[in-house]
CSV table of C-alpha atoms in Angstrom, one decimal:
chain,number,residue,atom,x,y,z
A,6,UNK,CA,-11.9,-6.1,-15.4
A,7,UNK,CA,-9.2,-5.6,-12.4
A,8,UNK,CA,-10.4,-3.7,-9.6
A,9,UNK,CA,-8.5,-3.0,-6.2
A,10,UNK,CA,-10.9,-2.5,-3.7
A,11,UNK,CA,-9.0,-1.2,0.0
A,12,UNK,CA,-10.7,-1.1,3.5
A,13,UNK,CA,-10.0,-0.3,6.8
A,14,UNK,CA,-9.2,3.2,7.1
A,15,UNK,CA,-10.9,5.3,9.3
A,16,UNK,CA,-10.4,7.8,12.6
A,17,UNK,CA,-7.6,6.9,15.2
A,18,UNK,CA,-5.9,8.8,18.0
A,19,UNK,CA,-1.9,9.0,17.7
A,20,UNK,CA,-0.3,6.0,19.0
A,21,UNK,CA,-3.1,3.6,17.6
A,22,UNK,CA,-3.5,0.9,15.1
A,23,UNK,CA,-5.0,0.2,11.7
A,24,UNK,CA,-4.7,-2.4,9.2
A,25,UNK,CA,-5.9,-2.0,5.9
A,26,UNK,CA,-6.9,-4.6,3.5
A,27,UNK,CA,-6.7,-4.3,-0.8
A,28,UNK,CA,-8.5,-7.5,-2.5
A,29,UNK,CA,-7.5,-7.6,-5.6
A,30,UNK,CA,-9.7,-9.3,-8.5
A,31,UNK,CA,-9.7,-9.7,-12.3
A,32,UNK,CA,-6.1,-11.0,-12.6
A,33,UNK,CA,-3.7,-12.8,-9.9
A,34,UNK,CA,-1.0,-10.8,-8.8
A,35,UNK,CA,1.0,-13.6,-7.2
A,36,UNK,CA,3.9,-12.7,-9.4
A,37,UNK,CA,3.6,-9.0,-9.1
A,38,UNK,CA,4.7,-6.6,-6.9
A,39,UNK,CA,1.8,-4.7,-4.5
A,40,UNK,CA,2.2,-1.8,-2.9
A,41,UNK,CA,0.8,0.9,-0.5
A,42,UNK,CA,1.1,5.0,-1.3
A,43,UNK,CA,-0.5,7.5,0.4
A,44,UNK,CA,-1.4,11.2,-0.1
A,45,UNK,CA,-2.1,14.1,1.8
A,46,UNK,CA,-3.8,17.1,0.7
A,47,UNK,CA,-1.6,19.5,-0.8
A,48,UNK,CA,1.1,16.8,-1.6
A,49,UNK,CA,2.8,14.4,-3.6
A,50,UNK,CA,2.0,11.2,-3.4
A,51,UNK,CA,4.2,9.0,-1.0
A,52,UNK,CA,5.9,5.7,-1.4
A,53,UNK,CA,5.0,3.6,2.1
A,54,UNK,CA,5.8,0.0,1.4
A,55,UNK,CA,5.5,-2.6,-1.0
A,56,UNK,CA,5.6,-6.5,-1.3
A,57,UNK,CA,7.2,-8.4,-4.2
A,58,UNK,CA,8.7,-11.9,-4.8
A,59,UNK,CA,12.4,-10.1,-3.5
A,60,UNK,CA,11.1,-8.9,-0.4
A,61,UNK,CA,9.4,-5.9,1.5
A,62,UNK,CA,10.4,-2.4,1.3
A,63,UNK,CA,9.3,0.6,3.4
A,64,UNK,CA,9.3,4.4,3.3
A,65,UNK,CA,11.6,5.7,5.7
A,66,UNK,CA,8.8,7.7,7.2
A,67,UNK,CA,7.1,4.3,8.2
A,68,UNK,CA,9.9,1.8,8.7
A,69,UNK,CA,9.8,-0.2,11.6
A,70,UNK,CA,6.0,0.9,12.3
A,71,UNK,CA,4.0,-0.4,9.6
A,72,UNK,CA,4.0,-3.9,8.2
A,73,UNK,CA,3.0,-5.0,4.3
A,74,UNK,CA,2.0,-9.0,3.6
A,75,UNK,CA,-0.5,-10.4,1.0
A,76,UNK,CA,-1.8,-13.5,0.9
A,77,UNK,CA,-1.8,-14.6,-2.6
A,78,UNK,CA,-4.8,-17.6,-2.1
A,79,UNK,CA,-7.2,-14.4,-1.3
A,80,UNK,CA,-5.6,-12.1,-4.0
A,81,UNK,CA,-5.1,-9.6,-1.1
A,82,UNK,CA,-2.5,-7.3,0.3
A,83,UNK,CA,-2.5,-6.1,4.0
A,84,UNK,CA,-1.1,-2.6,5.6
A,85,UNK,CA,-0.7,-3.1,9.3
A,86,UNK,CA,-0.1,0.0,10.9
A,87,UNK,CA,1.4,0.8,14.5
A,88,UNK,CA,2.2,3.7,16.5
A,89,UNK,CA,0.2,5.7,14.2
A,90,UNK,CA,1.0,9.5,13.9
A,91,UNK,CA,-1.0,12.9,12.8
A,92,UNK,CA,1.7,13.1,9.8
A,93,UNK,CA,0.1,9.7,9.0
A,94,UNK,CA,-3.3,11.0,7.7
A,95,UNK,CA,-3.5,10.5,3.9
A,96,UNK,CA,-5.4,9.0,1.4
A,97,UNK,CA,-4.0,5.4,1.4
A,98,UNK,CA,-3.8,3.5,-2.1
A,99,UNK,CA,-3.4,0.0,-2.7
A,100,UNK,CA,-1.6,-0.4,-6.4
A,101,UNK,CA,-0.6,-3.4,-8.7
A,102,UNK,CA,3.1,-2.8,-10.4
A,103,UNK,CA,2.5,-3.0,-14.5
A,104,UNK,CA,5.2,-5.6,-15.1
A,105,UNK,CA,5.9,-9.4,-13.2
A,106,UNK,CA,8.4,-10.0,-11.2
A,107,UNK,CA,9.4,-6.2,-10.8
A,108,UNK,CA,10.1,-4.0,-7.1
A,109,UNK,CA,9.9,-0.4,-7.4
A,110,UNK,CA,9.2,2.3,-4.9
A,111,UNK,CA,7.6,4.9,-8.3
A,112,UNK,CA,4.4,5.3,-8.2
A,113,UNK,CA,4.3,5.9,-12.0
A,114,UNK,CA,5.5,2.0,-12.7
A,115,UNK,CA,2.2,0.8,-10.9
A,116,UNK,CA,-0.6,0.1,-13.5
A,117,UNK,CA,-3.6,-0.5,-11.3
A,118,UNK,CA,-4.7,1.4,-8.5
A,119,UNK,CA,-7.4,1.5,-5.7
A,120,UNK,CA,-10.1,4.0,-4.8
A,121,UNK,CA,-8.1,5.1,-1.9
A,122,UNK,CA,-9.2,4.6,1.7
A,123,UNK,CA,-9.0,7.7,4.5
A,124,UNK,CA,-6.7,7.7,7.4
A,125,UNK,CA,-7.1,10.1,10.4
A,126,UNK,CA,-4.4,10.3,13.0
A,127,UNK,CA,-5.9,12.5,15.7
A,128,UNK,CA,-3.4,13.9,18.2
């Protein structure tokens, strides 16, 4: 069974750090793209960044702010987070694309998905 399991959210003032962590278990996903999305309440869900054998993409809402690696021995993908802001507080969700060797910035083409982990940007 393939779970996503994130950590690491919690309460931060503007300007702060987070990183979040999304272990991954069930299947490797060495060969598969990972990626963060986030939600707030009353919106869509967001693209933020993912991680795939071509590279790293970002959101242009978090580019040059937040970070995404993985570290394929542990099965887990990391969401450092800088110079946090109150537009940052979402719902963050870690996701494993459905297909290998695939980059795409759609939440729909992602097949597994965490629970989600809170993020509070206090200002």
């Amino acid at each position: 069974q393939v779970q996503l399991v994130e950590s690491g959210g919690g309460l931060v003032q503007a300007g702060g750090s987070l990183r979040l962590s999304c272990a991954a278990s069930g299947r490797t996903f060495s060969m598969y793209a990972m990626g963060w999305f986030r939600q707030a309440p009353g919106k869509e869900r967001e693209f933020v960044a993912t991680i795939s054998w071509s590279g790293t993409y970002y959101g242009d809402s978090v580019k040059g702010r937040f970070t995404i690696s993985r570290d394929n021995d542990k099965n887990t993908v990391y969401l450092q987070m800088n110079s946090l802001k109150p537009q940052d507080t979402a719902v963050y969700y870690c996701a494993a694309h459905k297909l290998p060797r695939y980059t795409s910035f759609d939440y729909s083409d992602y097949g597994y998905w965490g629970q989600g982990t809170q993020v509070t940007v206090s200002s």
